[in-house]
Coordinates of C-alpha atoms in Angstrom, one line a residue:
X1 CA -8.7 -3.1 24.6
X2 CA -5.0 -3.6 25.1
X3 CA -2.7 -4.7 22.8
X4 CA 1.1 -5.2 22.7
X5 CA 3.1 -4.4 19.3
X6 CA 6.3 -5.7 18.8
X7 CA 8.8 -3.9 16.4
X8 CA 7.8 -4.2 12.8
X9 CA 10.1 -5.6 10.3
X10 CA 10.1 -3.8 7.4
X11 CA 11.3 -5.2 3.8
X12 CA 11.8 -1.9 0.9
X13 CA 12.1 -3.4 -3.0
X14 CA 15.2 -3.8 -3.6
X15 CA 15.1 -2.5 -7.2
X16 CA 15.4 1.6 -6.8
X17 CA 14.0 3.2 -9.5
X18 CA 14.5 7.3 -9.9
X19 CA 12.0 9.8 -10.6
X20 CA 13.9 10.9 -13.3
X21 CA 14.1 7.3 -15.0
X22 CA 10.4 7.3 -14.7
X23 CA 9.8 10.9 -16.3
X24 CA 12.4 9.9 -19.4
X25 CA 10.3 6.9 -20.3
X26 CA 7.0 8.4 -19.5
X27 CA 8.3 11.5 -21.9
X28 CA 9.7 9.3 -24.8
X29 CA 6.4 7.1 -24.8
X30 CA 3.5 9.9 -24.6
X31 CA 5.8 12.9 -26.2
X32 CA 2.5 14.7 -27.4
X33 CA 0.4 14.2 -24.1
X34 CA -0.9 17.6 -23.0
X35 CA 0.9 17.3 -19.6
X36 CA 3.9 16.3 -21.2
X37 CA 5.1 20.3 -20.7
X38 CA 4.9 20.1 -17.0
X39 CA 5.8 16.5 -16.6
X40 CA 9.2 17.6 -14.5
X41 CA 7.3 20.1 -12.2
X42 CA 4.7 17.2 -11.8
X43 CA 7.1 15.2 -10.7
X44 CA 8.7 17.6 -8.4
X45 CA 5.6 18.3 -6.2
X46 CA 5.7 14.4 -4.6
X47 CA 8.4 15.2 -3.4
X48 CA 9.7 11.9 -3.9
X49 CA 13.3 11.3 -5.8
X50 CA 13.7 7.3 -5.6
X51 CA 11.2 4.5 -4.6
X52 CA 12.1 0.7 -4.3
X53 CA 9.8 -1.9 -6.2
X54 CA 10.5 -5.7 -5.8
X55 CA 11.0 -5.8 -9.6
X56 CA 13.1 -3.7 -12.0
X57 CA 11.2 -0.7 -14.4
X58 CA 12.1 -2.4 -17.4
X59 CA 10.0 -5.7 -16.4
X60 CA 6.7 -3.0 -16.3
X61 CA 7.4 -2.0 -19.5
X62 CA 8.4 -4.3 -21.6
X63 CA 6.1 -5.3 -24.0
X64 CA 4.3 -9.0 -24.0
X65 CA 5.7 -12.2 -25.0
X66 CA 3.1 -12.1 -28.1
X67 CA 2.9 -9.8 -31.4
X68 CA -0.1 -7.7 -32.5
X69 CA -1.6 -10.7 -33.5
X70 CA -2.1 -12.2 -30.1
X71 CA -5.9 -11.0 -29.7
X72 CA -7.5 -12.9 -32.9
X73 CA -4.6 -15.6 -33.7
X74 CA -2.7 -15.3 -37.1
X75 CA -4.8 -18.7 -38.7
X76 CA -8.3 -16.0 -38.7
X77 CA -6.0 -13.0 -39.7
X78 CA -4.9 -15.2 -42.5
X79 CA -8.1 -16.1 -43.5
X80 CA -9.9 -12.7 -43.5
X81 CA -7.1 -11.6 -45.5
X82 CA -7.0 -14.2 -47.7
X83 CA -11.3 -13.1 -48.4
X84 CA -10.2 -9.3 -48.8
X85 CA -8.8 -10.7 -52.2
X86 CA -4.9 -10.5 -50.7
X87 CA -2.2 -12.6 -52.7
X88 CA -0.7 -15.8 -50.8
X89 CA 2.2 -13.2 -50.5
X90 CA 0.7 -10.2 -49.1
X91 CA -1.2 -12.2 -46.6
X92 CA 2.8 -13.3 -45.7
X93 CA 3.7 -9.7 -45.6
X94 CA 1.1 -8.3 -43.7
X95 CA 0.9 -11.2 -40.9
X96 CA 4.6 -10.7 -40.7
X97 CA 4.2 -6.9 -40.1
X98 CA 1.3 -7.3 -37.5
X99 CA 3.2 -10.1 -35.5
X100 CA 6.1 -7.4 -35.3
X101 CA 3.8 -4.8 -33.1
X102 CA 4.5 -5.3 -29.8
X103 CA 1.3 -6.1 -27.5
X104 CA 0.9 -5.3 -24.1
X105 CA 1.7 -7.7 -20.8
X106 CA -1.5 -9.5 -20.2
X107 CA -2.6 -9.9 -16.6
X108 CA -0.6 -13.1 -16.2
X109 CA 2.8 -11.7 -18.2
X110 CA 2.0 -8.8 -15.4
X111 CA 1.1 -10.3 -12.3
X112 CA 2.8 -13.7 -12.2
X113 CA 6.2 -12.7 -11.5
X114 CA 4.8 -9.8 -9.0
X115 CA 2.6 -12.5 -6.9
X116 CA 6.0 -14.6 -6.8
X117 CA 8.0 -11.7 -5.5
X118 CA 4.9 -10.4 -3.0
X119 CA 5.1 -14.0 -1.4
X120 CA 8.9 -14.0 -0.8
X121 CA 9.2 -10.7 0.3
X122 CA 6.3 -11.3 2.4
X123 CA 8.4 -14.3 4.0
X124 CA 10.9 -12.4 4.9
X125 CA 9.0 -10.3 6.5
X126 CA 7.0 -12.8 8.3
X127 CA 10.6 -13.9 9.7
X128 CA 12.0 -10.9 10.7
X129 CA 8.8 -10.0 13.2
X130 CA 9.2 -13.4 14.9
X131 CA 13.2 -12.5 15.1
X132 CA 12.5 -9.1 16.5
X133 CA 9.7 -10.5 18.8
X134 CA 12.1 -13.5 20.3
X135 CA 8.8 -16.4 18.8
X136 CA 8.9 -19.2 16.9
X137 CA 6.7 -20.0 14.1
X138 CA 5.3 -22.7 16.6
X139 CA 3.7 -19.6 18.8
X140 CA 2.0 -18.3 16.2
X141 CA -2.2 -19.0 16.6
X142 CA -3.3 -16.4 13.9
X143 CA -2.3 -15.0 10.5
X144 CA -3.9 -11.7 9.5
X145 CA -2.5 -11.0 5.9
X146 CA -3.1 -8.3 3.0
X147 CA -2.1 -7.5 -0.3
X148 CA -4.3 -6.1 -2.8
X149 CA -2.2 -5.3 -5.9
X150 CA -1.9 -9.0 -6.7
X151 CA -4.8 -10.9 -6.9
X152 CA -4.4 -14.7 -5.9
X153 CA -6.8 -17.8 -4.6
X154 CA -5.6 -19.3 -2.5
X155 CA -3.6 -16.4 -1.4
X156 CA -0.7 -14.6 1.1
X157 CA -2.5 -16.6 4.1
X158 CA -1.9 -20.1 2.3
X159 CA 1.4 -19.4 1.1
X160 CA 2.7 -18.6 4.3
X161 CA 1.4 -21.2 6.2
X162 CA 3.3 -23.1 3.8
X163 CA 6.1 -21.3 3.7
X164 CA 6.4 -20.4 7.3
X165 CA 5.3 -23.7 8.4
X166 CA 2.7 -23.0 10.4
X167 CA 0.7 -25.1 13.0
X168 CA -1.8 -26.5 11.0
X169 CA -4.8 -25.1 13.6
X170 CA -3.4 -21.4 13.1
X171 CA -6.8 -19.4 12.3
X172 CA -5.9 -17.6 8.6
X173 CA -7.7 -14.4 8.5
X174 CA -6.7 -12.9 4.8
X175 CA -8.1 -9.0 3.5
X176 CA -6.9 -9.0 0.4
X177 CA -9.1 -5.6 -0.5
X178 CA -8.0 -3.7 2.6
X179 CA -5.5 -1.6 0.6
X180 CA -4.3 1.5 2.2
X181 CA -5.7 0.9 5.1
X182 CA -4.0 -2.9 5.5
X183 CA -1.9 -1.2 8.4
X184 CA -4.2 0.5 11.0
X185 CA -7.2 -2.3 10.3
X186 CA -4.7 -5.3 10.9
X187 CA -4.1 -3.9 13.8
X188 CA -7.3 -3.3 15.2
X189 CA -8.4 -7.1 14.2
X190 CA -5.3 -7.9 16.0
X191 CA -6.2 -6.0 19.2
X192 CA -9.7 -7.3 18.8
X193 CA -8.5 -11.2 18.9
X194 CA -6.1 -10.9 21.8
X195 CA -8.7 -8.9 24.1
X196 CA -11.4 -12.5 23.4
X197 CA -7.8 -14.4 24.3
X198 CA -4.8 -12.7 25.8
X199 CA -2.9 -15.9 25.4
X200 CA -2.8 -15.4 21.7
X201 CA -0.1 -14.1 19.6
X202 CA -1.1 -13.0 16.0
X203 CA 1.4 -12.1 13.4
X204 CA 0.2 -9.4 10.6
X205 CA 2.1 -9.6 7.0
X206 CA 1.1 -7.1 4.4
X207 CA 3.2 -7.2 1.1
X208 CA 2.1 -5.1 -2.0
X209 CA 3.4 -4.4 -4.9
X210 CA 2.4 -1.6 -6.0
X211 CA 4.7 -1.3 -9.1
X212 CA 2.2 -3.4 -10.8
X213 CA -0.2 -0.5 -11.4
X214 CA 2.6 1.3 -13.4
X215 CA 0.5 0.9 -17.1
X216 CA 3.0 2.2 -19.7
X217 CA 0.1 2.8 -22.3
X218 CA -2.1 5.2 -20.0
X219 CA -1.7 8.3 -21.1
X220 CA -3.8 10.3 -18.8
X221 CA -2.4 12.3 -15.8
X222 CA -3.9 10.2 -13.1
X223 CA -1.6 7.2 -14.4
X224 CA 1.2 9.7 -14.8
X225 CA 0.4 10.3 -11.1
X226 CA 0.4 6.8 -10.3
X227 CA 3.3 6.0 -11.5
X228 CA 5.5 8.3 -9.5
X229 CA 3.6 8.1 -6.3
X230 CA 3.6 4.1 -5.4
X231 CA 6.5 1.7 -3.8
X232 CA 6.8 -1.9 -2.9
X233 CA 7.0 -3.0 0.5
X234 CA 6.6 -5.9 3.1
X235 CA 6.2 -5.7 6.3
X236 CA 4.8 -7.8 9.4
X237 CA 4.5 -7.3 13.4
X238 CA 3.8 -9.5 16.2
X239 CA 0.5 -8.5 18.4
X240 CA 0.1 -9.9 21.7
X241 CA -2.5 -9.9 24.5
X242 CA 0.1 -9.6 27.1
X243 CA 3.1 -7.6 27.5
X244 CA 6.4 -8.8 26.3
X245 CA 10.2 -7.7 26.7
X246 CA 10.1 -7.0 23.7
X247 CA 6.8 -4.7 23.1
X248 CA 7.3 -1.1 22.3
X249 CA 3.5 0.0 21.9
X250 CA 0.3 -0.9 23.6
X251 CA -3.0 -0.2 21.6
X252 CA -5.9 1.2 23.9
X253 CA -8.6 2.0 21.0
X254 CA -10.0 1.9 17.6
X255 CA -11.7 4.0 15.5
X256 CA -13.2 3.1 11.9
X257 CA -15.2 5.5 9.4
X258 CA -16.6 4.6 6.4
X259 CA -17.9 7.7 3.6
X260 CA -21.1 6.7 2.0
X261 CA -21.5 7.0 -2.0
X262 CA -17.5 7.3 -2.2
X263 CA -16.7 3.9 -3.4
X264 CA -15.7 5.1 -6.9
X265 CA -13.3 7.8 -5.9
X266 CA -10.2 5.5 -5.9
X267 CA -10.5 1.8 -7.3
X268 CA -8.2 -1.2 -8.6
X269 CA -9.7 -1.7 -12.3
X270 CA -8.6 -4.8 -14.1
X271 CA -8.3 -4.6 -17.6
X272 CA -6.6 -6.6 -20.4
X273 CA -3.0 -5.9 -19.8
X274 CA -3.5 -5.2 -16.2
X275 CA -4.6 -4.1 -13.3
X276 CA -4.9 0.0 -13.0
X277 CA -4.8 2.1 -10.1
X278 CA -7.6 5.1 -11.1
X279 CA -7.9 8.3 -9.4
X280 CA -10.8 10.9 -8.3
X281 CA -9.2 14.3 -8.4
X282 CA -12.3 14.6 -5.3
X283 CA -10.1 11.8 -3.1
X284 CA -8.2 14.2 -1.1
X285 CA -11.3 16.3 0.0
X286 CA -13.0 12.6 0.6
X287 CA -10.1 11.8 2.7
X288 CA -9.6 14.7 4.6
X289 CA -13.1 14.3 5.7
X290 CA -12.1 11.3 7.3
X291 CA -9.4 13.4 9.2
X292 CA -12.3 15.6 10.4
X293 CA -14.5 12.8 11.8
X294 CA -10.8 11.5 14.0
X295 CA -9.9 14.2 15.1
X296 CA -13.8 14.5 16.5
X297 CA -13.2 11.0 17.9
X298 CA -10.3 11.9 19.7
X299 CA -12.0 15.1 21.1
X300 CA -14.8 13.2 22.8
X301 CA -12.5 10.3 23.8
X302 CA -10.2 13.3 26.1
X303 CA -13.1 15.5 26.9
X304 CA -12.7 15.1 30.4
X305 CA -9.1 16.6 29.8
X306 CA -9.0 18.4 26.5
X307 CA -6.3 21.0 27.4
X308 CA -3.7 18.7 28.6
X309 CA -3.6 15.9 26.0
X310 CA -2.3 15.5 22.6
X311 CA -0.5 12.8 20.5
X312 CA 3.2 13.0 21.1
X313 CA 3.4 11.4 17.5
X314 CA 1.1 10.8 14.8
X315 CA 1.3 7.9 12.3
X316 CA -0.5 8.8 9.3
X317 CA -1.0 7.3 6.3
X318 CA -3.6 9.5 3.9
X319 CA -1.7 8.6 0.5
X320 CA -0.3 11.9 -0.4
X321 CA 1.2 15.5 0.8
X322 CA -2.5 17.5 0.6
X323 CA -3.7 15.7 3.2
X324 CA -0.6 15.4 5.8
X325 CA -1.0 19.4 5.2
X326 CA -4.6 19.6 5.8
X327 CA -4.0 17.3 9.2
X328 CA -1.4 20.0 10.5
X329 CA -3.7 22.7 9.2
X330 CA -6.7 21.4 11.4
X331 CA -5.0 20.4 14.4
X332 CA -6.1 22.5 17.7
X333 CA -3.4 25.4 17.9
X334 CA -2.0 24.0 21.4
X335 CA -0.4 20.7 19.8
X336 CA 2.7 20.8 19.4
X337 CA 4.1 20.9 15.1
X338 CA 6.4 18.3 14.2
X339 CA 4.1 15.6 14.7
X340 CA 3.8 14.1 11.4
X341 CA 7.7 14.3 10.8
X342 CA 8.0 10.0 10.5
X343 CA 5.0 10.3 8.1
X344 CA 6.5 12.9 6.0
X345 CA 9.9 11.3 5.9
X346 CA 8.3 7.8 4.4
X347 CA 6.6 9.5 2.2
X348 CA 9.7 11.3 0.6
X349 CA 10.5 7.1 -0.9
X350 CA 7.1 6.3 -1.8
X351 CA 3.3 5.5 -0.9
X352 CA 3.4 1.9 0.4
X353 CA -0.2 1.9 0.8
X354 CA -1.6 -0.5 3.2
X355 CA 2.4 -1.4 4.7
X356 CA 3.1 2.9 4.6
X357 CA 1.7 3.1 8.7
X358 CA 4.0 -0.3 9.9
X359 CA 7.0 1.7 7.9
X360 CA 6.3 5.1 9.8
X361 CA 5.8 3.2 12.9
X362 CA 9.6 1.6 12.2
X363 CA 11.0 4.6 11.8
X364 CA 8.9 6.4 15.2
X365 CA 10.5 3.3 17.0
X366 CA 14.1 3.9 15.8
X367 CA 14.1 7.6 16.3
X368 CA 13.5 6.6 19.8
X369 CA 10.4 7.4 21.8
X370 CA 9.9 7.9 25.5
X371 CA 7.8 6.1 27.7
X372 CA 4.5 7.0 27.8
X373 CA 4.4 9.3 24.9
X374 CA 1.0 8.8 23.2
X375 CA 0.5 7.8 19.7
X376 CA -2.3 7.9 16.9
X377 CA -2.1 5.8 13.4
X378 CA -4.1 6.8 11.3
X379 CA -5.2 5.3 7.3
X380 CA -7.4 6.2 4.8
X381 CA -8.7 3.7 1.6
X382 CA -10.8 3.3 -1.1
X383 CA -14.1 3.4 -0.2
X384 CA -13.6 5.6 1.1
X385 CA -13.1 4.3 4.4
X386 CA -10.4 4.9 7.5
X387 CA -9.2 3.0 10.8
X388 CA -7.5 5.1 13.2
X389 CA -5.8 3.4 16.7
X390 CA -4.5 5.5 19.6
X391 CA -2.2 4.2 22.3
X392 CA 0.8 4.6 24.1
X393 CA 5.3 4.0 24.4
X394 CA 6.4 1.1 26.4

């Protein structure tokens, strides 16, 4: 296996929405939660002061175009009333009253305008890695794309082609579900397609927004959680099966792991005014798990030279701080510390879930890295499952 990465391009929302905006409108909407007391240290511990989503806050929660009324119609209201013995004008009050309540976004009011702003952001992404990688659209022979937070048939693949302009005999290889780990299992595909031809060039998009899992009416503190933890992002790279000028990293081998009996830990549950991001306080554990069973991988794939190698950086992305501290907690004492420093500083705006690793890898690449220096990237996702890929500076 050998695989050449360009430089990612790497697209942030553009809307930056503070911690503290979130924890005033999470405090004035659930003031008598029972973690409304610790709502600011609970903010605190991400460690996370600003994120950037592709829309503003105030389009997650404002309320729906509809009034209260919007489940059962106001002709049935009318009538039921009208049989519960209410006057022509009491029905007129009371309609009037209920039409007033402000319902919820549906899916569509929700997801619409998100699923618009995934695909243009996605664009520009898709642009930006052929700009950075010196290709035209022309060169292009596959499309591996991902976004899971917006739901769409035909979806990213299609619109892209379209968009981009593809050759119309590009292969279109979308994994919508791949979440989190979008980044490292891209990759691998990736690596996988220009090994069977080293003559192609594949181009990986993954644009999420996450935002779209902020529910306003949740009132648990999983979804208070959620709401700090998640940014928007696109991003995209160019994979090739030979090296170019313009290659910075060359993939030698994957890894993938999947936990049995752990596919309800973390899930995407769609509901009637959206889609919900829902949280097993046992994911972490789960997740570092996973950590365990790479770090064993790498042991047996440096066996023959176990005191001499380590990562010179490691490119994780495990969704939160527990785990990043459990990795430097289980790492053999020789390794040098400081190795999860790119992970820890994209963190500090956000999880970007399955575009987090192609972020970390930006900023590894414009910290500046030496030749040679080895590399791991590393994601976990529901499932719970991982992909891990270790190779080496250009």
């Amino acid at each position: 296996m050998a695989a050449y990465l360009c430089p990612p391009a790497v697209i942030h929302g553009e809307h930056a929405v503070e911690t503290s905006q979130i924890v005033a409108e999470v405090r004035d909407r659930h003031p008598d939660a029972a973690w409304a007391p610790r709502i600011d240290g609970i903010a605190a511990s991400t460690g996370i002061e600003t994120r950037g989503w592709m829309l503003p806050l105030e389009t997650a929660v404002a309320p729906g175009n509809g009034g209260g009324l919007r489940s059962v119609g106001v002709a049935p209201a009318q009538k039921a009333l009208a049989r519960g013995g209410f006057t022509e004008q009491d029905v007129d009050r009371v309609i009037a009253a209920l039409e007033a309540i402000p319902a919820p976004q549906t899916v569509q009011e929700r997801t619409a305008p998100a699923w618009e702003a995934v695909q243009s952001y996605g664009e520009r992404a898709a642009r930006g890695a052929l700009q950075i990688a010196g290709l035209d659209v022309a060169d292009i022979d596959c499309l591996i794309t991902s976004h899971s937070t917006t739901p769409a048939l035909p979806g990213l693949d299609i619109a892209l082609a379209n968009k981009l302009q593809l050759r119309n005999d590009v292969m279109l290889l979308p994994a919508t579900q791949w979440a989190c780990v979008a980044g490292t299992r891209s990759l691998a595909l990736a690596a996988d397609l220009v090994a069977a031809d080293p003559e192609r060039v594949v181009l990986v998009v993954i644009a999420e927004a996450l935002s779209t899992t902020y529910q306003p009416a949740d009132d648990t503190i999983e979804s208070l959680i959620v709401r700090l933890l998640f940014a928007d992002t696109a991003v995209a790279v160019v994979v090739t099966g030979r090296q170019r000028h313009e290659s910075v990293l060359r993939l030698d081998a994957a890894w993938h792991h999947t936990l049995p009996g752990t596919q309800d830990l973390h899930r995407l549950d769609t509901r009637a005014d959206g889609t919900h991001f829902v949280m097993d306080r046992r994911g972490p554990r789960a997740v570092q798990e996973t950590v365990t069973a790479m770090w064993e991988w790498l042991r047996l794939r440096y066996q023959d030279d176990p005191d001499s190698w380590h990562p010179d950086v490691l490119l994780a992305h495990p969704g939160g701080t527990r785990v990043l501290e459990y990795m430097e907690q289980t790492m053999p004492d020789a390794w040098p510390s400081g190795l999860l420093d790119y992970s820890r500083d994209s963190y500090t705006s956000g999880n970007r879930g399955g575009a987090a690793v192609f972020d970390i890898l930006r900023r590894a690449h414009d910290a500046g890295q030496k030749s040679g220096s080895r590399a791991v990237l590393y994601a976990a996702a529901p499932g719970l499952t991982a992909t891990a890929l270790e190779g080496e500076w250009l």
